[in-house]
Coordinates of C-alpha atoms and ligand atoms in Angstrom, one line a residue:
X217 CA 0.0 0.0 0.0
X218 CA 1.3 3.5 -0.9
X219 CA 1.6 6.0 1.9
X220 CA 0.8 3.4 4.6
X221 CA 0.4 5.3 7.9
X222 CA 2.8 4.3 10.7
X223 CA 1.3 2.2 13.5
X224 CA 0.0 3.5 15.9
X225 CA -1.6 6.6 14.4
X226 CA -4.5 7.1 16.8
X227 CA -5.1 10.8 15.8
X228 CA -6.1 9.9 12.3
X229 CA -9.8 10.6 12.2
X230 CA -12.1 7.5 12.8
X231 CA -13.4 6.3 9.5
X232 CA -17.1 5.4 9.6
X233 CA -17.0 4.1 6.0
X234 CA -19.0 5.2 3.0
X235 CA -22.8 4.9 2.7
X236 CA -25.2 4.8 -0.1
X237 CA -26.7 8.3 -0.7
X238 CA -29.8 8.7 1.6
X239 CA -32.2 9.7 -1.2
X240 CA -31.0 7.1 -3.7
X241 CA -31.1 4.3 -1.2
X242 CA -34.8 4.9 -0.4
X243 CA -35.4 3.3 -3.8
X244 CA -33.6 0.0 -3.2
X245 CA -32.9 -2.8 -0.7
X246 CA -29.1 -2.8 -1.4
X247 CA -26.7 -2.6 1.5
X248 CA -26.5 1.0 2.9
X249 CA -23.0 0.8 4.5
X250 CA -20.6 0.0 1.8
X251 CA -17.7 -1.3 3.9
X252 CA -14.0 -0.6 3.8
X253 CA -11.7 -1.2 0.8
X254 CA -8.2 -2.6 1.6
X255 CA -6.5 0.9 1.9
X256 CA -9.2 2.2 4.2
X257 CA -8.9 -0.9 6.3
X258 CA -5.2 -0.6 6.7
X259 CA -5.4 3.1 7.6
X260 CA -8.1 2.4 10.2
X261 CA -6.1 -0.6 11.6
X262 CA -3.1 1.8 12.0
X263 CA -5.0 3.7 14.6
X264 CA -5.1 0.8 17.1
X265 CA -2.7 1.2 20.0
X266 CA -2.6 -2.6 20.6
X267 CA -3.3 -2.1 24.3
X268 CA -1.7 -4.8 26.4
X269 CA -4.7 -5.2 28.6
X270 CA -7.1 -5.6 25.6
X271 CA -10.2 -3.7 26.9
X272 CA -11.9 -4.3 23.6
X273 CA -11.4 -8.0 23.7
X274 CA -12.6 -8.2 27.3
X275 CA -15.8 -6.3 26.4
X276 CA -16.7 -8.7 23.6
X277 CA -19.2 -11.4 24.6
X278 CA -17.4 -13.9 22.4
X279 CA -13.9 -12.6 23.1
X280 CA -12.9 -11.8 19.6
X281 CA -9.1 -11.3 19.6
X282 CA -9.4 -7.7 18.5
X283 CA -5.9 -6.2 18.9
X284 CA -4.4 -9.3 17.2
X285 CA -6.7 -9.4 14.2
X286 CA -6.5 -5.6 13.7
X287 CA -2.7 -5.9 13.7
X288 CA -2.9 -8.5 11.0
X289 CA -5.2 -6.3 8.9
X290 CA -2.6 -3.5 9.3
X291 CA 0.1 -6.0 8.1
X292 CA -2.2 -6.7 5.1
X293 CA -2.4 -10.4 6.0
X294 CA -6.2 -10.5 5.8
X295 CA -6.4 -14.3 5.6
X296 CA -4.5 -14.6 8.9
X297 CA -6.8 -11.8 10.4
X298 CA -9.8 -13.9 9.4
X299 CA -8.4 -17.0 11.0
X300 CA -7.7 -15.1 14.1
X301 CA -11.3 -14.0 14.4
X302 CA -12.6 -17.5 13.6
X303 CA -10.7 -18.8 16.6
X304 CA -13.6 -17.4 18.8
X305 CA -16.3 -16.1 16.5
X306 CA -17.8 -18.1 13.7
X307 CA -19.9 -15.4 11.9
X308 CA -17.8 -12.3 11.6
X309 CA -19.4 -11.1 8.4
X310 CA -22.7 -11.1 10.3
X311 CA -21.4 -9.6 13.5
X312 CA -19.3 -7.0 11.7
X313 CA -22.6 -5.7 10.3
X314 CA -25.2 -6.0 13.0
X315 CA -23.4 -6.4 16.3
X316 CA -23.8 -3.3 18.5
X317 CA -20.0 -2.7 18.7
X318 CA -20.7 0.8 20.2
X319 CA -22.0 -1.0 23.3
X320 CA -19.2 -3.6 23.5
X321 CA -15.7 -3.5 21.9
X322 CA -15.8 0.1 20.5
X323 CA -17.2 1.4 23.8
X324 CA -14.1 0.0 25.6
X325 CA -11.6 1.5 23.1
X326 CA -9.2 3.9 24.8
X327 CA -9.4 6.2 21.8
X328 CA -13.1 6.6 22.1
X329 CA -13.4 10.0 23.9
X330 CA -10.4 11.8 22.3
X331 CA -10.3 10.6 18.7
X332 CA -13.2 8.2 18.3
X333 CA -12.8 4.4 18.7
X334 CA -11.1 2.2 16.2
X335 CA -13.9 1.1 13.8
X336 CA -13.6 -2.5 15.0
X337 CA -16.9 -3.7 13.6
X338 CA -16.1 -2.3 10.1
X339 CA -12.7 -3.9 10.2
X340 CA -14.3 -7.2 11.2
X341 CA -16.7 -7.0 8.3
X342 CA -13.9 -6.0 5.9
X343 CA -11.8 -9.0 7.0
X344 CA -14.7 -11.5 6.7
X345 CA -15.9 -10.2 3.4
X346 CA -12.4 -10.1 1.9
X347 CA -11.7 -13.6 3.1
X348 CA -15.1 -14.9 1.7
X349 CA -14.7 -13.2 -1.7
X350 CA -11.1 -14.4 -2.1
X351 CA -11.8 -18.0 -1.1
X352 CA -9.7 -17.7 2.0
X353 CA -12.3 -19.4 4.2
X354 CA -12.3 -23.2 4.4
X355 CA -14.7 -25.2 6.7
X356 CA -13.0 -25.9 10.0
X357 CA -11.8 -29.5 10.5
X358 CA -14.2 -31.8 12.4
X359 CA -13.1 -34.5 14.8
X360 CA -13.9 -38.2 13.9
X361 CA -17.6 -39.1 14.3
X362 CA -18.5 -39.8 17.9
X363 CA -21.7 -41.6 17.0
X364 CA -23.7 -39.1 19.2
X365 CA -26.7 -37.2 17.7
X366 CA -27.7 -33.6 18.4
X367 CA -31.0 -31.9 17.4
X368 CA -31.1 -28.1 17.2
X369 CA -34.6 -26.5 17.1
X370 CA -34.6 -23.3 15.0
X371 CA -31.8 -22.1 12.7
X372 CA -31.1 -18.6 14.2
X373 CA -27.6 -17.5 15.4
X374 CA -27.9 -19.4 18.7
X375 CA -28.6 -22.8 17.0
X376 CA -26.0 -22.2 14.3
X377 CA -23.4 -21.6 17.0
X378 CA -24.3 -24.9 18.7
X379 CA -24.3 -26.7 15.4
X380 CA -20.9 -25.4 14.5
X381 CA -19.3 -26.1 17.8
X382 CA -20.7 -29.6 18.2
X383 CA -20.0 -30.7 14.6
X384 CA -16.4 -29.6 15.1
X385 CA -16.2 -32.0 18.0
X386 CA -17.4 -34.9 15.8
X387 CA -21.1 -35.1 16.8
X388 CA -23.8 -35.5 14.2
X389 CA -26.0 -32.4 14.1
X390 CA -29.5 -31.9 12.6
X391 CA -31.1 -28.5 12.5
X392 CA -35.0 -28.3 12.4
X393 CA -36.4 -25.0 11.1
X394 CA -40.1 -24.0 10.9
X395 CA -39.6 -21.7 8.0
X396 CA -38.4 -22.4 4.4
X397 CA -35.2 -20.3 4.8
X398 CA -32.5 -20.8 7.4
X399 CA -30.9 -18.1 9.6
X400 CA -33.8 -17.0 11.9
X401 CA -34.1 -13.2 12.3
X402 CA -31.0 -12.8 10.2
X403 CA -33.1 -14.0 7.2
X404 CA -36.7 -13.0 8.0
X405 CA -36.2 -9.9 10.2
X406 CA -33.1 -7.9 9.5
X407 CA -33.5 -6.3 6.0
X408 CA -31.0 -6.9 3.2
X409 CA -29.9 -3.3 3.2
X410 CA -28.3 -4.1 6.6
X411 CA -27.4 -7.7 6.1
X412 CA -27.3 -9.2 2.6
X413 CA -28.8 -12.7 2.3
X414 CA -25.7 -14.1 0.6
X415 CA -23.7 -13.5 3.8
X416 CA -26.2 -15.6 5.9
X417 CA -26.4 -18.3 3.2
X418 CA -22.6 -18.5 3.0
X419 CA -22.5 -19.3 6.8
X420 CA -25.3 -21.9 6.5
X421 CA -23.5 -23.5 3.5
X422 CA -20.3 -23.6 5.5
X423 CA -22.0 -25.6 8.2
X424 CA -23.5 -27.9 5.5
X425 CA -20.0 -28.5 4.2
X426 CA -19.0 -29.5 7.7
X427 CA -21.8 -32.1 7.6
X428 CA -24.6 -30.4 9.5
X429 CA -28.0 -31.5 8.3
X430 CA -30.6 -28.8 7.8
X431 CA -34.3 -29.7 7.6
X432 CA -36.8 -26.9 6.8
X433 CA -40.6 -26.5 7.2
X434 CA -40.6 -28.6 10.5
X435 CA -42.5 -26.9 13.3
X436 CA -41.3 -28.6 16.4
X437 CA -44.1 -28.8 18.9
X438 CA -46.5 -29.5 16.0
X439 CA -45.1 -31.9 13.4
X440 CA -42.7 -33.3 16.0
X441 CA -42.5 -32.9 19.7
X442 CA -39.4 -32.5 22.0
X443 CA -40.2 -35.9 23.5
X444 CA -40.1 -37.5 20.1
X445 CA -36.8 -35.7 19.3
X446 CA -35.4 -37.0 22.6
X447 CA -36.0 -40.6 21.5
X448 CA -33.9 -40.1 18.3
X449 CA -31.2 -37.7 19.6
X450 CA -28.8 -37.9 22.5
X451 CA -29.3 -34.1 23.3
X452 CA -31.6 -31.4 22.1
X453 CA -31.0 -27.6 21.9
X454 CA -34.0 -25.3 21.7
X455 CA -33.1 -22.0 19.9
X456 CA -36.6 -21.1 18.8
X457 CA -36.2 -17.3 19.3
X458 CA -38.8 -14.8 20.3
X459 CA -41.1 -14.5 17.3
X460 CA -44.4 -13.8 19.0
X461 CA -45.2 -10.1 18.6
X462 CA -46.4 -8.0 21.6
X463 CA -49.7 -6.2 20.9
X464 CA -50.2 -2.6 21.9
X465 CA -53.7 -3.5 23.3
X466 CA -55.0 -0.2 21.9
X467 CA -58.6 0.0 20.5
X468 CA -58.6 -0.4 16.7
X469 CA -55.6 -2.8 16.5
X470 CA -57.7 -5.2 14.4
X471 CA -58.2 -2.6 11.6
X472 CA -57.1 -3.4 8.0
X473 CA -53.6 -1.9 7.5
X474 CA -52.3 -2.7 11.0
X475 CA -49.4 -5.1 11.1
X476 CA -47.2 -6.6 13.7
X477 CA -43.5 -5.9 12.8
X478 CA -43.1 -9.7 12.6
X479 CA -45.7 -10.0 9.8
X480 CA -44.6 -6.8 8.0
X481 CA -40.8 -7.7 8.0
X482 CA -41.5 -11.3 7.1
X483 CA -43.6 -10.2 4.2
X484 CA -41.0 -7.7 3.0
X485 CA -37.7 -9.5 3.8
X486 CA -38.5 -13.2 3.6
X487 CA -41.3 -13.3 1.0
X488 CA -39.9 -10.3 -0.9
X489 CA -43.3 -8.6 -1.2
X490 CA -41.6 -5.6 -2.6
X491 CA -41.2 -7.6 -5.9
X492 CA -45.0 -8.4 -6.0
X493 CA -46.5 -9.6 -8.4
X494 CA -43.2 -11.3 -9.4
X495 CA -43.4 -12.9 -6.0
X496 CA -46.5 -14.4 -4.4
X497 CA -46.9 -12.2 -1.3
X498 CA -48.6 -8.8 -1.6
X499 CA -48.5 -5.9 0.8
X500 CA -50.6 -2.9 1.5
X501 CA -49.2 0.2 3.1
X502 CA -51.0 3.1 1.3
X503 CA -49.6 6.6 1.3
X504 CA -49.0 7.3 5.0
X505 CA -47.3 4.8 7.3
X506 CA -46.9 5.0 11.0
X507 CA -44.5 2.8 13.0
X508 CA -44.6 2.4 16.7
X509 CA -41.5 1.6 18.8
X510 CA -37.9 2.6 19.4
X511 CA -35.8 -0.6 18.9
X512 CA -33.9 -2.1 16.0
X513 CA -37.2 -3.7 14.8
X514 CA -39.0 -0.4 14.7
X515 CA -36.1 1.2 12.7
X516 CA -36.0 -1.8 10.3
X517 CA -39.8 -1.6 9.8
X518 CA -39.8 2.1 9.2
X519 CA -36.9 1.9 6.8
X520 CA -38.4 -1.0 4.9
X521 CA -41.7 0.9 4.7
X522 CA -39.8 3.9 3.3
X523 CA -38.4 1.7 0.5
X524 CA -42.0 0.7 -0.5
X525 CA -42.4 4.4 -1.6
X526 CA -45.3 5.8 0.5
X527 CA -45.7 9.6 0.8
X528 CA -44.3 9.6 4.3
X529 CA -43.3 7.4 7.3
X530 CA -43.8 8.6 10.9
X531 CA -42.3 6.8 13.8
X532 CA -43.9 7.2 17.3
X533 CA -41.7 6.6 20.3
X534 CA -42.9 7.2 23.9
X535 CA -39.5 8.3 25.3
X536 CA -36.8 10.5 23.8
X537 CA -34.0 9.7 21.4
X538 CA -31.6 9.2 24.4
X539 CA -33.6 6.2 25.6
X540 CA -34.1 4.5 22.2
X541 CA -32.8 0.9 22.4
X542 CA -32.1 0.9 18.6
X543 CA -28.4 1.2 17.5
X544 CA -27.5 4.9 17.2
X545 CA -26.2 4.3 13.7
X546 CA -29.5 2.9 12.5
X547 CA -31.5 5.8 14.1
X548 CA -29.3 8.2 12.1
X549 CA -29.7 6.2 8.9
X550 CA -33.5 6.3 9.4
X551 CA -33.5 10.0 10.0
X552 CA -31.3 10.6 6.9
X553 CA -33.8 8.5 4.9
X554 CA -36.5 11.0 5.7
X555 CA -38.5 9.1 8.4
X556 CA -40.2 11.6 10.7
X557 CA -39.6 10.9 14.4
X558 CA -42.3 11.9 16.9
X559 CA -40.6 11.5 20.3
X560 CA -42.5 11.4 23.6
X561 CA -45.6 10.3 21.7
X562 CA -47.8 7.2 22.1
X563 CA -50.8 6.0 20.3
X564 CA -54.0 5.8 22.3
X565 CA -56.5 4.6 19.7
X566 CA -56.6 3.6 16.0
X567 CA -59.5 4.9 14.0
X568 CA -60.9 3.4 10.8
X569 CA -63.3 4.2 8.0
X570 CA -66.6 2.5 7.3
X571 CA -64.8 -0.3 5.5
X572 CA -62.7 -1.1 8.5
X573 CA -59.5 0.3 7.1
X574 CA -57.1 2.3 9.3
X575 CA -57.5 6.1 8.8
X576 CA -55.8 7.9 11.6
X577 CA -54.0 7.4 14.9
X578 CA -55.0 9.2 18.0
X579 CA -51.8 10.1 19.9
X580 CA -50.9 11.6 23.2
X581 CA -47.8 13.4 24.3
X582 CA -45.7 12.1 27.1
X583 CA -43.2 13.5 29.6
X584 CA -40.5 11.5 31.4
X585 CA -41.2 10.8 35.0
X586 CA -39.4 8.6 37.6
X587 CA -37.2 5.6 36.5
X588 CA -39.2 2.4 36.0
X589 CA -38.1 -1.3 36.5
X590 CA -35.9 -1.1 33.4
X591 CA -34.0 1.9 34.9
X592 CA -35.3 4.2 32.2
X593 CA -37.5 7.2 33.1
X594 CA -41.1 6.2 32.8
X595 CA -43.2 8.0 30.1
X596 CA -46.2 9.8 31.7
X597 CA -49.2 10.8 29.5
X598 CA -49.8 14.5 29.4
X599 CA -53.5 15.2 29.9
X600 CA -55.2 17.2 27.1
X601 CA -52.3 16.8 24.7
X602 CA -54.1 14.4 22.3
X603 CA -53.6 14.9 18.5
X604 CA -54.1 12.9 15.3
X605 CA -51.7 11.5 12.8
X606 CA -53.2 10.4 9.4
X607 CA -52.3 6.8 8.6
X608 CA -53.2 4.2 5.9
X609 CA -51.1 1.6 7.7
X610 CA -49.3 1.1 11.0
X611 CA -46.6 -1.3 12.1
X612 CA -46.5 -2.3 15.8
X613 CA -42.8 -2.9 16.8
X614 CA -42.9 -2.7 20.5
X615 CA -41.4 -6.0 21.5
X616 CA -41.8 -9.8 21.2
X617 CA -41.8 -12.9 23.3
X618 CA -41.2 -16.6 22.7
X619 CA -43.7 -18.4 20.7
X620 CA -45.3 -20.8 23.3
X621 CA -45.8 -23.9 21.0
X622 CA -42.8 -25.8 22.3
X623 CA -43.3 -24.8 25.9
X624 CA -47.0 -25.9 25.8
X625 CA -46.3 -29.3 24.2
X626 CA -43.3 -30.3 26.3
X627 CA -44.1 -31.8 29.7
X628 CA -41.8 -30.7 32.5
X629 CA -40.1 -27.9 30.7
X630 CA -39.9 -25.0 33.1
X631 CA -40.8 -21.5 31.8
X632 CA -40.6 -18.2 33.6
X633 CA -43.5 -15.7 33.9
X634 CA -42.7 -14.1 30.5
X635 CA -42.9 -17.5 28.7
X636 CA -39.1 -17.7 28.3
X637 CA -37.6 -21.2 28.9
X638 CA -35.8 -21.3 32.3
X639 CA -32.2 -22.5 32.1
X640 CA -29.0 -22.7 34.1
X641 CA -27.2 -19.5 33.0
X642 CA -23.8 -21.0 32.6
X643 CA -24.8 -24.2 30.7
X644 CA -28.2 -23.5 29.1
X645 CA -29.5 -26.7 30.8
X646 CA -33.3 -26.7 31.1
X647 CA -35.4 -28.6 33.6
X648 CA -35.4 -31.6 31.3
X649 CA -32.5 -34.0 31.2
X650 CA -30.6 -33.7 27.9
X651 CA -32.5 -30.6 26.8
X652 CA -30.7 -27.2 26.6
X653 CA -31.9 -23.8 25.4
X654 CA -30.5 -20.4 24.6
X655 CA -30.8 -17.1 22.7
X656 CA -34.0 -15.2 22.5
X657 CA -36.2 -18.1 23.7
X658 CA -34.4 -17.7 27.0
X659 CA -33.6 -14.0 27.0
X660 CA -36.9 -12.9 25.5
X661 CA -35.2 -10.7 22.8
X662 CA -31.6 -9.7 22.9
X663 CA -28.8 -9.5 20.4
X664 CA -27.1 -11.8 17.8
X665 CA -23.9 -11.9 19.8
X666 CA -25.6 -12.9 23.1
X667 CA -27.5 -15.6 21.1
X668 CA -24.1 -16.9 19.8
X669 CA -22.6 -16.7 23.3
X670 CA -25.4 -18.8 24.7
X671 CA -25.0 -21.3 21.9
X672 CA -21.2 -21.6 22.5
X673 CA -21.7 -22.1 26.3
X674 CA -24.5 -24.7 25.9
X675 CA -22.4 -26.5 23.2
X676 CA -19.6 -27.0 25.7
X677 CA -22.0 -28.3 28.4
X678 CA -23.7 -30.6 25.8
X679 CA -20.3 -32.0 24.7
X680 CA -19.5 -32.8 28.4
X681 CA -22.8 -34.7 28.6
X682 CA -22.2 -36.5 25.3
X683 CA -18.7 -37.4 26.5
X684 CA -20.1 -38.8 29.7
X685 CA -18.5 -36.2 31.9
X686 CA -21.3 -33.7 32.6
X687 CA -24.9 -34.3 33.6
Ligands
LIG816 C1 -36.0 -6.8 13.1 C2 -34.9 -7.1 14.0 C3 -33.7 -6.5 13.9 C4 -32.7 -6.8 14.8 N1 -31.5 -6.2 14.7 C5 -30.5 -6.6 15.5 C6 -29.2 -5.9 15.3 O1 -29.0 -5.0 14.5 N2 -28.2 -6.4 16.1 C7 -28.3 -7.4 17.0 O2 -27.4 -7.9 17.6 N3 -29.6 -8.0 17.2 C8 -30.6 -7.6 16.4 N4 -31.8 -8.2 16.6 C9 -32.0 -9.3 17.6 C10 -31.4 -10.6 17.1 O3 -31.7 -10.8 15.7 C11 -31.9 -11.7 17.9 O4 -31.5 -11.5 19.3 C12 -31.3 -13.1 17.5 O5 -31.6 -13.3 16.1 C13 -31.7 -14.2 18.4 O6 -31.2 -15.4 17.9 P1 -32.0 -16.8 18.1 O7 -31.2 -17.8 17.4 O8 -32.2 -17.0 19.6 O9 -33.4 -16.6 17.5 P2 -34.0 -16.3 16.0 O10 -33.0 -15.5 15.2 O11 -35.3 -15.7 16.3 O12 -34.2 -17.7 15.4 C14 -35.1 -18.6 15.8 C15 -35.5 -19.6 14.7 O13 -36.3 -20.6 15.2 C16 -37.3 -20.9 14.3 N5 -38.4 -21.5 15.1 C17 -39.2 -21.0 16.0 N6 -40.0 -21.8 16.6 C18 -39.7 -23.0 16.0 C19 -40.3 -24.3 16.1 N7 -41.3 -24.6 17.0 N8 -39.7 -25.3 15.4 C20 -38.7 -25.1 14.5 N9 -38.2 -23.9 14.3 C21 -38.7 -22.8 15.1 C22 -37.7 -19.5 13.8 O14 -38.4 -19.7 12.6 C23 -36.3 -18.9 13.6 O15 -35.8 -19.2 12.4 C24 -32.9 -7.8 15.8 C25 -34.1 -8.5 15.9 C26 -35.1 -8.1 15.0 C27 -36.5 -8.9 15.1

């Protein structure tokens, strides 16, 4: 590389990477963040101080060896950088894109306050993409077959982690997925403009090459019970996620044009409704769209809606921007794309026309009161502040909980008051012998990285059991 900066060069400005132009990108589902090229990656890697105490690595839930892989990027040895990441994290092209680095590794970077943190997530993505596109990734070696059989329920990041870890150790793994596509939320929830499908498919194919069996369209709890799986498999892992949408319980929620985020995102992302009639799934959003919520799901819903070309998209959130659980970067992207944010606002009623179609949303302004159980200040409705927002469609994106089908059809499986499967935190062990669980079905909605972390921890406990060491 010409003019390669000396390492460390912390005061070089943090590079946040190029993005598709906000107006142009409203017309497509292509990736918004364009990623680093080799020169940008080396220059960003030059900023790393290579701290001996590795605060970034310590802050990472799956302990990615950050200073070491960043140093290899600086040395332009991208293949070795990728191998270094793979030592602890199996899906860097996914995590480099959707992991909230600003809350983990980048939050711990010592450069954060003075110069801006090293863009660790973007470097991780660069490394993984470069290695994938240049054929530098080969499936990890697997130990000789142990004769033990593992069933994973669901194919989201938590089950994929279990499958990878246990297959490497020589166990035969079968993944059962209810949908016709693998990847969980990575395929049906997160839009392609944040996570292209070929990235997820590459990871699933890698597991296939390692010998993992993937079966689709199998709803465990309906077509097959956990008890039946236990007869055929030595251990079972439940990674069925949190795909049951929470309703607002607001009058008018049954009007035509009102969607749960789950339905809306599945229609758009999985069924590609935006290509209708070339695809089978239609959508209706009309001219004015309202989205309710403040998390990643709300941002994704609003940004998907914007790409379906309505006149406007308005997002209602009952607290302020500071309390939004969505990644800051995605809130900024949404704002740049023209989504109107109404903070400190909540819907109180949805009103329809004579045909039962949504027409307008009655809203109320809020003020922040005392902190609630979540530690965030509680929104308090302001009497007399009601107003209306015109809407042809509305997407409810205020949270989700686990689908109860497995919990209801499995005798003796302990569940907490939120319907999440109860487990031993360190091992993912459930109340049933040989049955483990992790990810969103246990946490009730968290992050990709925590789902992967749960999968890794449970895989180790399951291996112990399969080897006759654990219980
Ligand atoms: C729209 C959206 C955006 C998000 N954005 C981010 C982000 O930017 N960063 C981040 O870190 N996290 C994000 N998250 C959260 C993250 O995606 C989840 O925490 C993570 O996917 C959980 O992984 P999981 O494997 O536990 O479950 P899931 O990914 O939900 O996968 C569960 C799988 O199990 C299948 N399944 C369910 N029931 C059954 C059954 N009975 N039988 C067979 N299969 C079944 C489901 O079809 C699904 O494929 C987002 C979530 C959503 C919804």
